[in-house]
CSV table of C-alpha atoms in Angstrom, one decimal:
chain,number,residue,atom,x,y,z
A,17,UNK,CA,12.6,-7.5,-25.0
A,18,UNK,CA,14.8,-6.4,-28.1
A,19,UNK,CA,17.9,-8.7,-29.2
A,20,UNK,CA,20.5,-6.3,-27.7
A,21,UNK,CA,18.8,-6.7,-24.1
A,22,UNK,CA,18.1,-10.0,-24.4
A,23,UNK,CA,22.1,-10.8,-25.6
A,24,UNK,CA,23.0,-8.6,-22.7
A,25,UNK,CA,20.7,-10.7,-20.2
A,26,UNK,CA,22.5,-13.9,-21.5
A,27,UNK,CA,25.6,-12.3,-20.7
A,28,UNK,CA,24.7,-12.1,-17.4
A,29,UNK,CA,23.1,-15.6,-17.1
A,30,UNK,CA,26.8,-16.8,-18.2
A,31,UNK,CA,28.3,-14.8,-15.4
A,32,UNK,CA,25.8,-16.3,-13.2
A,33,UNK,CA,26.5,-19.7,-14.8
A,34,UNK,CA,30.5,-19.4,-14.5
A,35,UNK,CA,32.0,-19.9,-11.6
A,36,UNK,CA,35.8,-21.3,-11.5
A,37,UNK,CA,35.6,-23.1,-15.1
A,38,UNK,CA,32.5,-25.3,-16.0
A,39,UNK,CA,30.1,-25.1,-13.3
A,40,UNK,CA,26.8,-27.0,-12.5
A,41,UNK,CA,24.3,-25.1,-13.3
A,42,UNK,CA,21.3,-27.7,-13.0
A,43,UNK,CA,21.2,-29.4,-9.3
A,44,UNK,CA,24.2,-31.6,-10.1
A,45,UNK,CA,23.9,-31.5,-13.7
A,46,UNK,CA,26.6,-29.9,-15.6
A,47,UNK,CA,26.3,-27.8,-18.5
A,48,UNK,CA,28.2,-29.2,-21.4
A,49,UNK,CA,27.6,-27.3,-24.7
A,50,UNK,CA,26.0,-24.2,-26.2
A,51,UNK,CA,25.9,-21.4,-23.5
A,52,UNK,CA,27.9,-19.3,-25.4
A,53,UNK,CA,26.2,-19.6,-28.9
A,54,UNK,CA,23.0,-18.2,-27.1
A,55,UNK,CA,24.7,-14.7,-27.2
A,56,UNK,CA,24.5,-15.0,-31.4
A,57,UNK,CA,21.5,-16.5,-31.5
A,58,UNK,CA,19.6,-14.2,-29.2
A,59,UNK,CA,21.1,-11.3,-32.1
A,60,UNK,CA,19.7,-13.3,-34.7
A,61,UNK,CA,16.2,-14.0,-33.4
A,62,UNK,CA,13.1,-12.2,-35.1
A,63,UNK,CA,10.8,-9.9,-33.3
A,64,UNK,CA,8.8,-11.3,-30.7
A,65,UNK,CA,5.8,-9.5,-30.8
A,66,UNK,CA,3.8,-12.7,-32.3
A,67,UNK,CA,3.4,-16.4,-31.5
A,68,UNK,CA,5.6,-18.3,-33.6
A,69,UNK,CA,7.3,-22.0,-34.2
A,70,UNK,CA,11.1,-22.9,-34.1
A,71,UNK,CA,13.5,-25.4,-32.6
A,72,UNK,CA,14.5,-25.6,-29.2
A,73,UNK,CA,18.0,-26.0,-28.4
A,74,UNK,CA,19.6,-28.0,-26.0
A,75,UNK,CA,20.6,-24.8,-24.0
A,76,UNK,CA,18.2,-21.8,-24.5
A,77,UNK,CA,16.2,-18.7,-23.4
A,78,UNK,CA,12.8,-18.4,-24.4
A,79,UNK,CA,11.0,-14.8,-23.9
A,80,UNK,CA,8.1,-14.9,-26.3
A,81,UNK,CA,5.4,-17.3,-26.5
A,82,UNK,CA,5.3,-19.7,-28.9
A,83,UNK,CA,6.0,-23.4,-30.0
A,84,UNK,CA,9.3,-24.8,-29.2
A,85,UNK,CA,10.5,-28.4,-30.7
A,86,UNK,CA,13.3,-30.3,-29.8
A,87,UNK,CA,14.5,-33.3,-31.9
A,88,UNK,CA,17.8,-35.1,-30.7
A,89,UNK,CA,20.4,-35.4,-33.3
A,90,UNK,CA,22.4,-37.2,-30.7
A,91,UNK,CA,22.3,-38.0,-27.0
A,92,UNK,CA,21.7,-34.8,-25.1
A,93,UNK,CA,22.4,-35.3,-21.5
A,94,UNK,CA,22.5,-32.0,-19.7
A,95,UNK,CA,19.9,-29.5,-21.6
A,96,UNK,CA,17.8,-26.6,-20.0
A,97,UNK,CA,15.6,-23.7,-21.4
A,98,UNK,CA,15.1,-20.6,-19.1
A,99,UNK,CA,11.9,-19.2,-19.9
A,100,UNK,CA,11.0,-15.5,-18.7
A,101,UNK,CA,8.1,-13.1,-19.1
A,102,UNK,CA,7.5,-9.4,-18.1
A,103,UNK,CA,7.1,-8.7,-14.7
A,104,UNK,CA,3.2,-8.6,-14.5
A,105,UNK,CA,3.2,-12.1,-16.1
A,106,UNK,CA,3.2,-15.8,-15.1
A,107,UNK,CA,4.5,-18.3,-17.8
A,108,UNK,CA,1.8,-21.3,-18.8
A,109,UNK,CA,4.0,-24.4,-20.3
A,110,UNK,CA,2.4,-27.5,-21.8
A,111,UNK,CA,4.3,-30.5,-23.2
A,112,UNK,CA,3.1,-32.5,-26.5
A,113,UNK,CA,4.2,-34.7,-29.2
A,114,UNK,CA,6.7,-36.4,-26.3
A,115,UNK,CA,8.9,-39.3,-27.5
A,116,UNK,CA,11.5,-40.0,-24.9
A,117,UNK,CA,12.4,-43.5,-23.0
A,118,UNK,CA,11.8,-42.8,-19.3
A,119,UNK,CA,12.9,-46.4,-18.6
A,120,UNK,CA,16.3,-45.4,-20.5
A,121,UNK,CA,16.9,-42.7,-18.5
A,122,UNK,CA,15.5,-39.9,-20.5
A,123,UNK,CA,13.4,-36.9,-18.7
A,124,UNK,CA,11.6,-33.8,-18.9
A,125,UNK,CA,11.0,-31.8,-15.9
A,126,UNK,CA,9.2,-28.2,-15.7
A,127,UNK,CA,10.5,-26.1,-12.7
A,128,UNK,CA,8.5,-23.3,-11.0
A,129,UNK,CA,11.7,-21.0,-10.9
A,130,UNK,CA,15.0,-21.1,-12.1
A,131,UNK,CA,18.1,-23.1,-11.0
A,132,UNK,CA,21.5,-21.6,-11.7
A,133,UNK,CA,24.6,-22.8,-9.5
A,134,UNK,CA,22.5,-25.2,-7.8
A,135,UNK,CA,20.5,-21.9,-6.4
A,136,UNK,CA,17.0,-21.6,-6.9
A,137,UNK,CA,15.1,-18.6,-7.4
A,138,UNK,CA,12.8,-17.7,-5.9
A,139,UNK,CA,14.6,-19.0,-3.0
A,140,UNK,CA,12.8,-21.7,-0.9
A,141,UNK,CA,12.1,-19.5,1.8
A,142,UNK,CA,9.8,-17.2,-0.7
A,143,UNK,CA,8.4,-19.4,-2.6
A,144,UNK,CA,4.6,-20.9,-2.0
A,145,UNK,CA,5.5,-24.4,-2.8
A,146,UNK,CA,7.6,-26.7,-1.1
A,147,UNK,CA,10.7,-27.6,-2.7
A,148,UNK,CA,10.0,-30.7,-4.2
A,149,UNK,CA,6.3,-29.4,-5.3
A,150,UNK,CA,8.2,-27.0,-7.9
A,151,UNK,CA,9.0,-30.0,-9.9
A,152,UNK,CA,6.8,-31.4,-12.8
A,153,UNK,CA,7.9,-34.8,-14.1
A,154,UNK,CA,6.9,-35.8,-17.5
A,155,UNK,CA,7.8,-39.6,-16.1
A,156,UNK,CA,6.0,-39.4,-13.1
A,157,UNK,CA,3.1,-38.7,-15.3
A,158,UNK,CA,0.7,-41.0,-16.5
A,159,UNK,CA,-0.9,-38.6,-19.3
A,160,UNK,CA,0.5,-38.4,-22.7
A,161,UNK,CA,0.8,-34.4,-22.3
A,162,UNK,CA,2.4,-32.4,-19.2
A,163,UNK,CA,1.4,-29.0,-18.4
A,164,UNK,CA,2.5,-26.5,-15.7
A,165,UNK,CA,2.2,-22.8,-14.7
A,166,UNK,CA,4.8,-20.8,-12.9
A,167,UNK,CA,4.3,-18.9,-9.7
A,168,UNK,CA,6.1,-15.8,-11.0
A,169,UNK,CA,7.6,-14.7,-14.2
A,170,UNK,CA,10.3,-17.3,-14.9
A,171,UNK,CA,10.3,-20.9,-15.2
A,172,UNK,CA,12.5,-23.7,-16.9
A,173,UNK,CA,12.4,-26.7,-18.4
A,174,UNK,CA,15.3,-29.5,-17.9
A,175,UNK,CA,15.6,-32.6,-20.2
A,176,UNK,CA,17.8,-35.7,-20.7
A,177,UNK,CA,17.5,-37.6,-24.0
A,178,UNK,CA,19.5,-40.5,-24.9
A,179,UNK,CA,18.2,-41.5,-28.3
A,180,UNK,CA,18.5,-39.7,-31.7
A,181,UNK,CA,15.4,-38.4,-33.2
A,182,UNK,CA,13.7,-38.2,-29.9
A,183,UNK,CA,11.7,-34.9,-28.5
A,184,UNK,CA,9.0,-33.0,-27.6
A,185,UNK,CA,7.4,-29.9,-28.5
A,186,UNK,CA,6.8,-27.0,-25.7
A,187,UNK,CA,4.2,-24.7,-25.8
A,188,UNK,CA,4.5,-21.4,-23.9
A,189,UNK,CA,2.0,-19.0,-23.3
A,190,UNK,CA,1.9,-15.7,-21.0
A,191,UNK,CA,-0.9,-14.8,-18.4
A,192,UNK,CA,-1.4,-11.6,-16.7
A,193,UNK,CA,-0.5,-11.5,-12.9
A,194,UNK,CA,-2.5,-8.7,-11.0
A,195,UNK,CA,-0.1,-9.2,-8.0
A,196,UNK,CA,3.7,-9.8,-9.2
A,197,UNK,CA,5.8,-11.3,-6.4
A,198,UNK,CA,9.2,-12.8,-7.1
A,199,UNK,CA,10.3,-11.2,-10.2
A,200,UNK,CA,13.5,-11.5,-12.3
A,201,UNK,CA,14.2,-8.3,-14.5
A,202,UNK,CA,14.9,-8.7,-17.9
A,203,UNK,CA,16.5,-5.3,-18.3
A,204,UNK,CA,19.2,-3.5,-16.4
A,205,UNK,CA,16.9,-0.1,-16.2
A,206,UNK,CA,13.6,0.4,-15.3
A,207,UNK,CA,10.9,1.1,-12.4
A,208,UNK,CA,8.5,-1.2,-10.5
A,209,UNK,CA,5.9,-1.0,-7.6
A,210,UNK,CA,5.3,-4.3,-5.6
A,211,UNK,CA,2.3,-4.8,-3.7
A,212,UNK,CA,1.5,-7.3,-1.0
A,213,UNK,CA,-2.3,-6.9,-0.3
A,214,UNK,CA,-2.6,-8.6,3.4
A,215,UNK,CA,-0.6,-11.7,2.5
A,216,UNK,CA,2.2,-13.4,4.8
A,217,UNK,CA,4.4,-13.5,2.0
A,218,UNK,CA,7.9,-12.1,0.8
A,219,UNK,CA,8.6,-10.9,-2.6
A,220,UNK,CA,11.9,-10.2,-4.3
A,221,UNK,CA,12.6,-8.0,-7.3
A,222,UNK,CA,16.1,-9.5,-9.0
A,223,UNK,CA,18.3,-7.5,-11.3
A,224,UNK,CA,21.3,-9.4,-12.5
A,225,UNK,CA,23.2,-6.7,-13.1
A,226,UNK,CA,25.0,-4.3,-10.9
A,227,UNK,CA,22.7,-1.1,-10.5
A,228,UNK,CA,21.8,1.6,-8.7
A,229,UNK,CA,18.5,1.4,-6.8
A,230,UNK,CA,16.4,4.4,-5.8
A,231,UNK,CA,13.5,3.7,-3.5
A,232,UNK,CA,10.6,6.6,-4.3
A,233,UNK,CA,7.8,5.4,-2.1
A,234,UNK,CA,7.4,3.0,0.7
A,235,UNK,CA,4.5,2.3,2.8
A,236,UNK,CA,5.1,-0.3,5.5
A,237,UNK,CA,2.3,-1.5,8.3
A,238,UNK,CA,-0.1,1.4,10.0
A,239,UNK,CA,0.9,4.3,8.6
A,240,UNK,CA,-0.4,6.6,11.3
A,241,UNK,CA,1.4,4.9,14.2
A,242,UNK,CA,4.8,5.0,12.0
A,243,UNK,CA,6.4,8.1,13.4
A,244,UNK,CA,10.1,7.3,12.8
A,245,UNK,CA,12.2,10.1,11.4
A,246,UNK,CA,13.2,10.0,7.8
A,247,UNK,CA,16.4,11.2,8.8
A,248,UNK,CA,17.1,7.4,9.9
A,249,UNK,CA,16.2,6.1,6.3
A,250,UNK,CA,18.4,3.2,6.6
A,251,UNK,CA,19.2,1.1,9.2
A,252,UNK,CA,19.8,-2.7,10.3
A,253,UNK,CA,17.6,-4.6,12.5
A,254,UNK,CA,14.2,-4.5,10.7
A,255,UNK,CA,13.7,-8.3,11.0
A,256,UNK,CA,11.7,-7.9,14.0
A,257,UNK,CA,9.1,-5.8,12.7
A,258,UNK,CA,7.2,-8.1,10.3
A,259,UNK,CA,7.0,-5.9,7.7
A,260,UNK,CA,10.2,-4.4,6.0
A,261,UNK,CA,12.1,-3.8,2.7
A,262,UNK,CA,15.6,-4.8,2.5
A,263,UNK,CA,18.0,-4.5,-0.2
A,264,UNK,CA,20.2,-7.6,-1.1
A,265,UNK,CA,23.6,-8.1,-3.0
A,266,UNK,CA,25.4,-11.2,-4.3
A,267,UNK,CA,26.6,-13.3,-7.1
A,268,UNK,CA,23.8,-15.8,-7.1
A,269,UNK,CA,20.0,-16.0,-7.3
A,270,UNK,CA,19.1,-17.5,-3.7
A,271,UNK,CA,18.2,-14.3,-1.7
A,272,UNK,CA,18.6,-16.4,1.5
A,273,UNK,CA,22.3,-16.8,0.6
A,274,UNK,CA,23.0,-12.8,-0.3
A,275,UNK,CA,24.6,-9.9,1.4
A,276,UNK,CA,22.1,-7.5,3.4
A,277,UNK,CA,23.0,-4.1,2.1
A,278,UNK,CA,20.3,-1.7,3.7
A,279,UNK,CA,16.8,-2.6,5.4
A,280,UNK,CA,13.9,-0.4,6.0
A,281,UNK,CA,10.9,-0.8,8.2
A,282,UNK,CA,9.1,2.6,8.0
A,283,UNK,CA,7.1,4.5,5.2
A,284,UNK,CA,9.0,7.3,3.3
A,285,UNK,CA,7.9,9.4,0.2
A,286,UNK,CA,11.3,10.7,-0.2
A,287,UNK,CA,14.7,9.1,-1.9
A,288,UNK,CA,16.7,6.7,-0.4
A,289,UNK,CA,19.4,5.2,-3.2
A,290,UNK,CA,22.1,3.0,-3.1
A,291,UNK,CA,24.8,1.3,-5.8
A,292,UNK,CA,25.3,-2.2,-5.7
A,293,UNK,CA,28.4,-3.4,-7.6
A,294,UNK,CA,27.2,-6.9,-7.7
A,295,UNK,CA,26.0,-9.5,-10.3
A,296,UNK,CA,22.6,-9.7,-8.6
A,297,UNK,CA,20.8,-6.7,-7.0
A,298,UNK,CA,17.3,-7.3,-4.9
A,299,UNK,CA,14.6,-5.3,-3.6
A,300,UNK,CA,12.8,-7.8,-1.3
A,301,UNK,CA,9.6,-6.9,0.3
A,302,UNK,CA,8.7,-8.8,3.5
A,303,UNK,CA,5.0,-8.6,4.8
A,304,UNK,CA,3.3,-9.7,8.2
A,305,UNK,CA,0.1,-10.4,6.1
A,306,UNK,CA,-1.6,-7.6,8.4
A,307,UNK,CA,-1.2,-4.8,6.0
A,308,UNK,CA,-1.1,-3.7,2.6
A,309,UNK,CA,2.5,-3.1,1.6
A,310,UNK,CA,3.9,-1.4,-1.3
A,311,UNK,CA,7.4,-0.1,-2.4
A,312,UNK,CA,8.2,1.4,-5.8
A,313,UNK,CA,11.6,1.8,-7.1
A,314,UNK,CA,13.6,2.9,-9.6
A,315,UNK,CA,17.1,1.0,-11.0
A,316,UNK,CA,19.7,1.9,-13.6
A,317,UNK,CA,22.8,0.0,-14.6
A,318,UNK,CA,26.1,1.3,-13.1
A,319,UNK,CA,29.0,2.4,-15.5
A,320,UNK,CA,32.0,0.8,-15.2
A,321,UNK,CA,33.5,3.2,-13.0
A,322,UNK,CA,30.7,3.5,-10.7
A,323,UNK,CA,30.9,-0.1,-9.8
A,324,UNK,CA,32.6,0.1,-6.0
A,325,UNK,CA,35.8,-1.3,-5.7
A,326,UNK,CA,36.5,-0.3,-2.0
A,327,UNK,CA,34.0,0.3,1.2
A,328,UNK,CA,31.0,2.5,-0.2
A,329,UNK,CA,28.1,3.4,2.3
A,330,UNK,CA,30.1,1.6,5.0
A,331,UNK,CA,29.8,-1.6,3.3
A,332,UNK,CA,32.9,-3.9,2.5
A,333,UNK,CA,32.9,-4.5,-1.3
A,334,UNK,CA,31.8,-8.1,-1.2
A,335,UNK,CA,31.1,-8.5,-4.8
A,336,UNK,CA,34.4,-8.4,-6.1
A,337,UNK,CA,35.3,-10.9,-8.7
A,338,UNK,CA,37.4,-13.3,-7.1
């Protein structure tokens, strides 16, 4: 990911983290510093085409493989590193050289996904693990090292360290994922195909930008028995079908708390498109497990003058900034 795109992604994260004043971004912990410095840091980083080592900041974003070492210069009580890979990758993480005092309240936790403003991505409804199973706690482990692997292309580590000179090293590696599910896009434009082969599972593709989404191909259920007219390309009420695609919009990352924009529960090979003027736009594929479902779509960043200010497509502008 280029420095410009990384900086833009950081800006979008700032938008999601920022509500009224200083918002809470990790469960009940409040971010205290370092967020806005990510912008200048992202612009100064070197090329990420190779594995490298560098210091880890109290609040950081990692988009490359490498070794990242944190050493506290003072008490750091609310730190987090957001890790993101390509859509077709998952993230392998390993902690080493850990020197913290768990008995004094220090902790290091790996989370399978992202937590922003108390909301989880992927949502608890869409993740294969129970909420408590998504946390891996160093202080609860008897081993001197700790490892974990994400279920999707994002993960995070959050930590609290009281004593100066205490710290750890985090190794990040990326692993190919043949069937990506629950993806956070690094870019405000691109195209993607989600495939769910005979699994009862829901998959979301999240774009933390206001975008136009164009569905170019959709295959759901048994195509031979699917004879709904393409003239009815978008209509509500697909949840009972068991296999459908929905477009969501909102200013958080939990898809269960986002607004339904449209849903489709029949196959099409034409073009269906919609502009979603929200901080977060989502394509969500719901599968019953009885079929091989597939959706292909394109997306692009909306120009400022394209962001809906009033009703559009018979929908209220529920994503206006308060």
